[in-house]
Coordinates of C-alpha atoms and ligand atoms in Angstrom, one line a residue:
M1 CA -29.3 96.0 -59.2
P2 CA -26.8 98.6 -58.6
R3 CA -23.4 97.7 -59.1
P4 CA -20.2 100.4 -58.2
T5 CA -18.8 100.0 -62.2
V6 CA -22.1 100.9 -63.9
M7 CA -21.4 104.5 -64.6
S8 CA -18.0 104.1 -65.2
R9 CA -17.8 100.9 -67.6
R10 CA -18.6 102.8 -70.8
H11 CA -16.2 105.1 -70.0
L12 CA -13.6 102.3 -69.3
L13 CA -14.5 100.9 -72.2
R14 CA -13.8 103.7 -74.6
A15 CA -10.8 104.0 -72.8
A16 CA -9.3 100.7 -73.6
A17 CA -10.5 100.9 -77.0
A18 CA -8.7 104.0 -77.2
L19 CA -5.4 102.5 -75.7
A20 CA -5.7 100.1 -78.2
A21 CA -6.0 102.0 -80.9
S22 CA -3.2 104.4 -80.1
G23 CA -0.6 101.6 -81.0
V24 CA 0.8 98.8 -79.0
A25 CA 4.5 99.9 -79.6
P26 CA 6.5 98.7 -76.1
G27 CA 6.6 102.1 -74.2
G28 CA 9.1 102.2 -71.5
F29 CA 8.5 103.7 -67.9
A30 CA 6.8 106.5 -70.1
A31 CA 3.7 104.1 -70.7
A32 CA 3.0 103.4 -66.7
S33 CA 0.2 106.1 -66.8
Q34 CA -1.5 104.9 -69.8
G35 CA -2.2 101.8 -69.0
A36 CA -3.1 102.5 -65.4
G37 CA -5.6 105.2 -66.4
A38 CA -7.7 102.2 -68.2
L39 CA -7.9 100.5 -65.2
P40 CA -11.1 101.2 -62.9
A41 CA -11.0 102.7 -59.7
R42 CA -11.4 100.5 -56.8
G43 CA -14.6 101.3 -54.9
A44 CA -16.7 100.1 -52.0
F45 CA -18.8 97.1 -52.4
V46 CA -20.5 94.6 -50.7
I47 CA -21.5 90.8 -51.8
R48 CA -24.8 89.8 -50.5
N49 CA -25.7 86.5 -49.1
A50 CA -23.1 84.1 -51.5
Y51 CA -21.7 81.1 -49.8
V52 CA -17.9 82.2 -48.8
M53 CA -14.8 79.6 -48.7
T54 CA -12.3 82.1 -47.0
M55 CA -9.8 79.7 -47.2
D56 CA -8.7 80.9 -43.4
E57 CA -9.6 79.9 -40.7
A58 CA -13.3 81.3 -40.6
G59 CA -13.4 78.3 -42.9
D60 CA -16.9 78.4 -45.2
I61 CA -19.7 81.0 -43.9
A62 CA -23.4 80.1 -45.9
N63 CA -25.6 83.3 -46.5
A64 CA -22.5 85.3 -45.6
D65 CA -21.2 89.4 -47.0
V66 CA -18.1 90.2 -48.1
H67 CA -17.4 94.3 -47.8
V68 CA -14.6 95.8 -49.9
A69 CA -13.3 98.9 -50.4
N70 CA -10.4 101.1 -51.1
G71 CA -8.5 97.4 -52.2
V72 CA -9.0 96.0 -49.2
I73 CA -11.8 93.5 -47.4
V74 CA -13.4 95.5 -44.5
A75 CA -15.0 92.3 -43.3
V76 CA -16.3 89.1 -44.2
G77 CA -19.5 87.7 -42.4
Q78 CA -22.9 87.2 -42.2
N79 CA -25.5 90.3 -42.2
L80 CA -22.9 93.5 -42.6
R81 CA -23.2 96.9 -41.9
A82 CA -21.5 98.1 -45.2
P83 CA -22.9 102.2 -45.2
G84 CA -22.0 104.0 -48.3
A85 CA -21.2 100.5 -50.4
A86 CA -22.8 99.3 -53.4
A87 CA -25.1 96.0 -53.1
I88 CA -24.0 93.0 -55.5
D89 CA -25.7 90.1 -55.4
G90 CA -24.7 87.1 -54.1
Q91 CA -27.1 84.5 -54.1
A92 CA -26.2 81.3 -56.0
M93 CA -22.6 82.1 -56.3
I94 CA -19.5 81.2 -54.5
V95 CA -17.3 83.9 -53.3
L96 CA -13.2 82.8 -52.5
P97 CA -9.9 84.2 -52.9
G98 CA -8.8 84.7 -56.4
L99 CA -6.8 82.2 -58.0
V100 CA -3.0 82.0 -57.7
E101 CA -1.0 81.2 -60.5
T102 CA 2.7 80.6 -59.6
H103 CA 4.4 79.6 -62.9
W104 CA 3.5 80.7 -66.8
H105 CA 5.5 82.0 -70.0
M106 CA 3.2 84.6 -70.7
W107 CA 5.1 85.9 -73.2
N108 CA 4.7 82.3 -75.6
T109 CA 0.6 82.7 -75.4
L110 CA 1.2 84.1 -78.9
L111 CA 2.4 80.3 -79.4
R112 CA -0.9 78.5 -78.2
S113 CA -1.0 75.1 -78.5
M114 CA 1.9 75.0 -81.6
S115 CA 4.1 72.6 -79.9
G116 CA 3.9 70.2 -82.6
D117 CA 3.8 65.9 -82.3
K118 CA 7.2 65.8 -84.3
P119 CA 10.7 66.2 -82.7
D120 CA 11.2 69.1 -85.1
F121 CA 8.0 70.7 -83.7
G122 CA 8.4 69.6 -80.4
Y123 CA 8.1 72.5 -77.3
F124 CA 11.8 73.2 -77.2
R125 CA 12.4 73.9 -80.1
S126 CA 9.5 75.6 -81.4
T127 CA 10.1 78.0 -78.8
A128 CA 13.5 78.3 -79.1
M129 CA 13.3 79.3 -83.1
L130 CA 9.9 81.4 -82.6
G131 CA 11.0 82.7 -79.8
Q132 CA 14.3 84.7 -81.6
K133 CA 12.2 86.0 -84.1
F134 CA 10.1 87.2 -81.2
S135 CA 9.8 91.3 -81.2
A136 CA 9.1 93.0 -78.4
D137 CA 5.6 93.9 -78.9
D138 CA 5.2 90.3 -79.6
M139 CA 5.8 89.3 -75.9
Y140 CA 3.5 92.7 -75.6
Q141 CA 1.0 91.1 -77.5
G142 CA 1.4 87.7 -76.1
T143 CA 1.3 88.7 -72.2
R144 CA -1.3 91.0 -72.8
L145 CA -3.3 87.7 -74.2
A146 CA -2.8 85.7 -71.6
C147 CA -3.6 88.5 -68.9
A148 CA -7.2 88.6 -70.6
E149 CA -7.4 84.9 -70.6
A150 CA -6.2 85.1 -67.0
I151 CA -8.8 87.4 -65.6
N152 CA -11.3 85.6 -67.5
N153 CA -10.3 82.4 -65.3
G154 CA -10.4 83.9 -62.4
I155 CA -7.0 84.0 -62.2
T156 CA -5.8 86.6 -60.0
H157 CA -2.1 86.7 -59.0
V158 CA 0.6 85.6 -61.9
H159 CA 4.0 84.8 -61.7
D160 CA 5.3 85.4 -65.2
W161 CA 8.4 83.7 -65.7
C162 CA 10.0 85.9 -68.2
H163 CA 12.6 83.8 -70.7
N164 CA 13.0 85.4 -73.5
I165 CA 14.6 89.5 -72.6
R166 CA 15.9 89.7 -75.9
D167 CA 16.8 93.6 -74.9
P168 CA 15.7 95.7 -72.1
E169 CA 12.9 96.9 -74.5
Y170 CA 11.3 93.4 -74.0
A171 CA 10.8 93.4 -70.3
D172 CA 9.6 96.6 -70.8
A173 CA 6.9 95.7 -72.8
D174 CA 6.0 92.1 -71.3
I175 CA 5.6 94.5 -67.6
K176 CA 3.4 96.4 -69.8
A177 CA 1.2 94.4 -70.6
L178 CA 1.3 92.9 -67.0
R179 CA 0.8 96.8 -65.7
E180 CA -1.9 97.5 -68.0
S181 CA -4.2 94.7 -67.3
G182 CA -4.2 94.9 -63.0
L183 CA -3.1 91.6 -62.0
R184 CA -1.4 90.8 -59.4
A185 CA 1.4 89.0 -61.0
R186 CA 5.7 88.4 -60.1
F187 CA 7.7 89.8 -63.1
S188 CA 10.7 87.1 -63.0
Y189 CA 13.5 88.2 -65.0
G190 CA 15.1 85.7 -67.7
A191 CA 17.4 85.0 -70.5
A192 CA 16.7 84.4 -74.1
Q193 CA 15.7 81.5 -76.4
G194 CA 18.4 80.8 -77.8
M195 CA 20.6 82.7 -75.6
P196 CA 24.7 80.8 -75.3
N197 CA 25.3 79.0 -72.0
T198 CA 28.3 81.5 -71.8
K199 CA 26.7 84.4 -71.7
G200 CA 25.1 85.5 -68.9
I201 CA 21.8 87.4 -68.0
D202 CA 22.0 91.2 -68.8
L203 CA 22.2 92.3 -64.8
A204 CA 22.8 95.7 -65.2
D205 CA 19.1 95.8 -67.2
L206 CA 18.1 94.2 -63.9
T207 CA 19.3 96.2 -61.8
R208 CA 18.2 99.2 -63.8
L209 CA 14.5 97.2 -63.3
H210 CA 14.5 97.4 -60.2
D211 CA 15.8 100.7 -59.6
N212 CA 12.6 101.9 -61.6
W213 CA 10.3 99.5 -60.4
A214 CA 8.6 101.8 -57.7
K215 CA 7.8 104.0 -61.5
L216 CA 7.1 100.3 -62.9
S217 CA 4.8 99.2 -60.8
P218 CA 3.2 102.5 -59.6
D219 CA 0.2 101.0 -57.2
G220 CA 2.4 98.1 -55.9
L221 CA 0.8 95.2 -57.7
L222 CA 4.1 93.9 -59.7
T223 CA 6.7 92.6 -58.0
L224 CA 10.2 91.1 -59.9
G225 CA 12.1 88.4 -59.3
L226 CA 14.6 86.2 -61.2
A227 CA 13.8 83.3 -63.8
W228 CA 17.1 81.7 -63.2
R229 CA 18.8 78.9 -65.6
G230 CA 20.0 76.9 -62.9
Q231 CA 23.5 75.1 -63.4
G232 CA 22.0 73.7 -66.7
G233 CA 21.1 76.4 -68.7
N234 CA 18.6 76.2 -72.3
N235 CA 21.0 74.1 -74.3
P236 CA 21.4 70.1 -72.8
A237 CA 24.8 69.7 -74.2
T238 CA 26.6 72.0 -71.8
A239 CA 26.5 73.0 -68.6
I240 CA 26.3 76.7 -67.9
P241 CA 30.1 78.2 -66.3
P242 CA 29.8 78.2 -62.7
D243 CA 31.3 81.9 -62.9
I244 CA 27.9 83.2 -64.4
Y245 CA 25.3 80.8 -62.8
I246 CA 26.6 82.4 -59.4
A247 CA 26.8 85.7 -60.7
E248 CA 23.2 85.7 -61.7
I249 CA 22.1 84.6 -58.2
G250 CA 24.2 86.1 -56.7
A251 CA 23.1 89.8 -58.2
A252 CA 19.6 88.7 -57.5
R253 CA 19.9 88.1 -54.2
K254 CA 21.5 91.1 -53.5
L255 CA 18.6 92.9 -54.7
G256 CA 17.0 90.9 -52.5
L257 CA 14.7 89.2 -55.2
P258 CA 13.0 85.7 -55.1
I259 CA 14.3 83.2 -57.5
S260 CA 12.9 80.5 -59.3
V261 CA 14.1 78.2 -61.0
H262 CA 13.3 74.9 -63.1
A263 CA 14.2 71.7 -62.0
S264 CA 13.0 68.7 -64.3
G265 CA 12.6 68.2 -67.4
S266 CA 13.6 66.6 -71.2
R267 CA 17.1 66.8 -69.9
P268 CA 18.3 64.2 -67.3
A269 CA 16.7 65.8 -64.3
I270 CA 17.6 63.7 -61.4
G271 CA 20.1 65.1 -59.3
Q272 CA 19.3 68.7 -60.6
I273 CA 18.2 70.0 -57.0
D274 CA 20.8 68.2 -55.0
A275 CA 23.3 70.1 -57.2
I276 CA 22.0 72.6 -56.4
A277 CA 21.9 72.5 -53.0
K278 CA 25.4 71.0 -52.9
A279 CA 26.5 74.8 -54.6
G280 CA 24.9 75.8 -51.4
L281 CA 22.3 77.8 -53.5
L282 CA 19.4 76.6 -52.4
G283 CA 17.5 79.1 -50.3
K284 CA 14.3 79.8 -48.6
D285 CA 14.1 82.6 -51.8
M286 CA 13.8 79.7 -54.2
Q287 CA 10.8 78.6 -55.9
L288 CA 11.7 75.2 -57.6
I289 CA 9.3 74.1 -60.6
H290 CA 8.3 71.1 -61.6
A291 CA 10.3 68.5 -59.9
N292 CA 8.8 65.8 -61.0
K293 CA 12.2 63.2 -61.1
A294 CA 13.4 64.7 -57.3
S295 CA 14.1 61.8 -55.1
A296 CA 13.3 61.5 -51.1
D297 CA 16.6 63.6 -50.2
E298 CA 16.0 65.9 -52.7
I299 CA 12.1 66.5 -51.4
K300 CA 14.0 66.6 -47.7
A301 CA 16.5 69.1 -48.7
V302 CA 13.7 71.9 -50.4
A303 CA 12.3 71.1 -47.3
D304 CA 14.5 71.9 -45.0
A305 CA 15.9 74.6 -47.1
G306 CA 12.2 76.1 -46.6
A307 CA 12.0 76.6 -50.7
S308 CA 8.6 76.4 -52.4
I309 CA 7.6 74.1 -55.3
S310 CA 5.4 74.8 -58.0
I311 CA 3.9 72.1 -60.5
S312 CA 2.0 72.1 -63.9
P313 CA 0.7 68.8 -64.0
Y314 CA -0.8 69.7 -67.8
T315 CA 2.4 70.7 -69.2
E316 CA 4.5 68.1 -67.3
L317 CA 1.9 64.9 -68.3
R318 CA 1.7 66.5 -72.0
I319 CA 5.9 66.8 -72.9
G320 CA 6.2 63.6 -71.1
F321 CA 8.4 64.7 -67.9
G322 CA 6.7 61.9 -65.7
L323 CA 4.2 62.2 -63.2
P324 CA 4.2 64.5 -60.1
Q325 CA 4.6 64.1 -56.9
T326 CA 2.1 66.7 -54.8
T327 CA 1.5 64.2 -52.3
K328 CA 5.5 63.4 -51.3
F329 CA 6.1 67.5 -51.3
L330 CA 2.5 68.0 -49.0
E331 CA 4.1 65.1 -46.7
A332 CA 7.2 67.1 -46.4
K333 CA 4.9 70.3 -45.5
I334 CA 6.9 71.7 -49.0
P335 CA 5.4 74.6 -49.7
V336 CA 3.2 73.9 -53.1
G337 CA 1.6 76.1 -56.1
L338 CA -0.3 75.2 -59.2
S339 CA 1.0 76.7 -62.8
V340 CA 0.0 76.9 -65.9
D341 CA 3.3 76.9 -67.5
T342 CA 2.6 77.4 -71.4
V343 CA -0.3 77.2 -73.3
E344 CA 1.7 76.4 -76.2
L345 CA 1.6 72.7 -74.4
S346 CA -0.9 73.1 -72.2
G347 CA -3.7 74.8 -74.9
N348 CA -5.2 77.0 -72.0
A349 CA -5.0 78.2 -68.3
D350 CA -7.6 76.6 -67.1
M351 CA -6.8 76.7 -63.4
F352 CA -10.3 74.7 -62.8
G353 CA -8.9 72.0 -64.8
I354 CA -5.5 72.4 -63.3
M355 CA -6.8 71.3 -60.1
K356 CA -8.8 68.7 -61.0
V357 CA -5.9 67.3 -63.0
T358 CA -3.9 67.3 -59.5
Q359 CA -6.2 65.8 -57.8
N360 CA -7.0 62.7 -60.4
A361 CA -3.0 62.0 -60.8
E362 CA -2.3 61.6 -57.1
N363 CA -5.5 59.5 -56.6
G364 CA -4.6 57.6 -59.8
I365 CA -0.7 57.0 -58.4
A366 CA -2.1 56.2 -55.5
E367 CA -4.9 53.7 -56.5
T368 CA -7.2 55.0 -54.2
E369 CA -10.2 57.4 -54.3
F370 CA -8.9 59.3 -51.1
T371 CA -5.6 60.6 -51.5
L372 CA -6.0 63.9 -52.1
P373 CA -9.1 65.4 -51.4
A374 CA -11.0 68.4 -53.4
R375 CA -10.6 70.9 -50.3
R376 CA -6.7 70.4 -50.3
V377 CA -5.7 71.4 -53.6
L378 CA -8.1 74.6 -53.7
A379 CA -5.9 75.1 -50.8
L380 CA -2.9 74.8 -53.4
A381 CA -4.7 77.0 -55.9
T382 CA -5.9 79.9 -53.1
S383 CA -3.9 79.9 -49.8
E384 CA -1.1 77.4 -50.3
G385 CA -0.2 78.9 -53.8
A386 CA 0.3 82.3 -52.4
R387 CA 2.1 81.3 -49.5
S388 CA 4.1 79.7 -52.0
M389 CA 4.9 83.0 -53.9
G390 CA 5.6 84.7 -50.2
I391 CA 2.5 86.3 -50.6
G392 CA 0.1 84.8 -48.5
G393 CA -0.1 87.8 -45.6
Q394 CA -1.3 89.8 -48.3
T395 CA -3.9 87.9 -50.0
G396 CA -4.8 84.0 -50.7
S397 CA -7.8 84.2 -48.7
L398 CA -10.9 86.5 -47.2
K399 CA -10.1 88.1 -44.2
A400 CA -10.4 91.6 -42.4
G401 CA -7.5 93.6 -44.1
K402 CA -5.9 91.7 -46.7
R403 CA -5.9 92.8 -50.2
A404 CA -9.1 92.1 -51.9
D405 CA -8.4 89.5 -54.5
L406 CA -11.4 87.6 -55.0
I407 CA -13.9 85.5 -57.2
M408 CA -17.2 84.6 -57.4
V409 CA -18.5 82.0 -59.1
N410 CA -22.2 81.1 -60.6
T411 CA -23.7 78.2 -59.5
R412 CA -26.5 77.6 -62.2
G413 CA -24.5 76.8 -64.8
I414 CA -25.5 74.3 -66.7
N415 CA -22.0 72.1 -65.9
L416 CA -23.7 72.7 -62.3
G417 CA -26.7 73.1 -61.8
V418 CA -26.7 71.1 -58.3
F419 CA -25.2 72.5 -55.1
G420 CA -23.6 69.8 -53.5
D421 CA -19.8 70.3 -52.0
P422 CA -18.6 73.1 -52.7
A423 CA -14.9 72.3 -52.8
H424 CA -15.6 69.5 -55.1
M425 CA -17.7 72.1 -57.7
L426 CA -14.7 74.1 -58.1
V427 CA -12.1 71.2 -58.3
T428 CA -14.3 68.5 -60.5
A429 CA -16.8 70.5 -62.3
A430 CA -16.6 74.3 -62.2
E431 CA -15.5 75.8 -65.5
P432 CA -14.0 79.6 -66.3
A433 CA -17.0 80.5 -68.2
N434 CA -18.7 79.9 -64.1
V435 CA -17.0 82.7 -63.4
D436 CA -19.0 85.6 -63.0
M437 CA -17.2 88.2 -60.5
V438 CA -13.4 88.5 -60.6
V439 CA -11.7 91.1 -58.1
I440 CA -8.6 91.9 -58.2
D441 CA -6.9 94.7 -55.2
G442 CA -10.2 96.0 -55.4
R443 CA -10.9 96.7 -58.8
I444 CA -13.7 94.6 -60.5
L445 CA -12.6 93.6 -63.9
K446 CA -15.0 90.7 -64.7
R447 CA -18.6 91.3 -63.9
N448 CA -21.4 89.5 -64.7
G449 CA -19.5 87.4 -67.2
K450 CA -17.2 89.9 -69.0
L451 CA -14.1 91.8 -68.4
T452 CA -14.7 95.5 -67.6
A453 CA -11.2 97.1 -68.7
M454 CA -10.1 94.9 -71.6
N455 CA -11.2 94.9 -75.1
T456 CA -10.9 91.5 -75.7
Q457 CA -12.1 91.9 -79.3
A458 CA -9.1 94.0 -80.0
I459 CA -6.8 92.2 -78.0
V460 CA -7.2 89.0 -80.0
Q461 CA -7.1 90.2 -83.4
A462 CA -3.8 92.1 -82.6
A463 CA -2.7 88.3 -81.0
A464 CA -3.7 87.0 -83.9
A465 CA -2.1 89.1 -86.6
A466 CA 1.4 89.1 -84.5
N467 CA 1.1 85.0 -84.9
V468 CA 0.5 85.3 -88.2
A469 CA 3.6 88.1 -89.3
L470 CA 5.8 85.9 -86.9
R471 CA 5.4 82.8 -88.4
K472 CA 5.8 84.2 -91.8
R473 CA 8.9 86.4 -90.3
A474 CA 10.4 83.1 -89.1
N475 CA 9.1 81.0 -92.4
W476 CA 7.2 78.6 -89.8
W477 CA 4.5 76.7 -90.6
Ligands
LIG501 ZN1 8.1 76.3 -67.3

């Protein structure tokens, strides 16, 4: 079967290996071309005879083709003419938009599953204690591992909520990992772990990134946002002084950057959204995270403001934030996205599992089998997730003219095997191992179940070594 990347893959793997061997010091602006060099070219290909879920007005099309060229979806339909495009066999495959992740502390993927069972080793304490010992290279290692896992799992967009920027080079190292991966991403600039609430984030550094963004993301795959601490901050004992949180949000809005803020947690959660609204700061450019404890009035305030919500049921359940309120948000017509949040708590970044727990939690709360249909959940992970991130016009569905972010799921896996309702299969049965192909902005980054542009062995080994060194440095168990 002819494939567009066969000739170049060996070369790409060599390039990736050479890049890994060249060292992983945070490169800053100079490293931009180095990372981009390791990515495959955007070719022209056509997937033939697949079951295509457009997640758009066209609905599902059986025995359909998807034609991609130069990073764009050229056409979706049956028996497409695609002269010159390499053919990819889509039989027994479901092709759908790439999964859109909407809030993930990617740096702490280096601390996978390290939230302990006792208060001394709980999520917030572990993150703060170990986070303060992170080097810039640890940021790179954690985020690069997260990027590899994302692509492997069929995630084509991530929202990298970076809340351990201890120095400008930490932000550079994190962005470098995103840029090299080929993912579509929003990088949201946040405070450092352990930073006192009386100190604001480095607004000059945020401005530096904004002003240099074209160099940091030459192909436009990355965007910049603010990971805002809100009014509560990291320390539950004290609030952030208004002059600091207003300066932070004001700087982001002056630069035209979207804002994301946690609105729930182990801290007193009720009234957080209300406080943001009362301060006149709630806006269409804002994403609220979790909101498990949002009151009916707060949900209405979010809807009226045109803001979005990101939920992460696995971490919310694991840490004890309570049950999600997905149905209530959807009834209020709030754009909702699904998120990984942190693999320190969830263990992995399996968006299929996140879809499944999202459906199951809502039906469990409502005590009916029929509250949240699988197809609705699939929309949260694709088209609506993209809309919640403000990129719905660009990606999130398969339609001519949109950027080519798509995945192909092999239904011949032993955990699938029969072809029933495709939305039900994806939400209840599919797992990352079934993801045969991942395309981001027209680049084939996973094919035949293997990553094409990342040396996974080198990435895993470097992350494992960084984790051991970090724990030693921090005198951590
Ligand atoms: Zn979070």
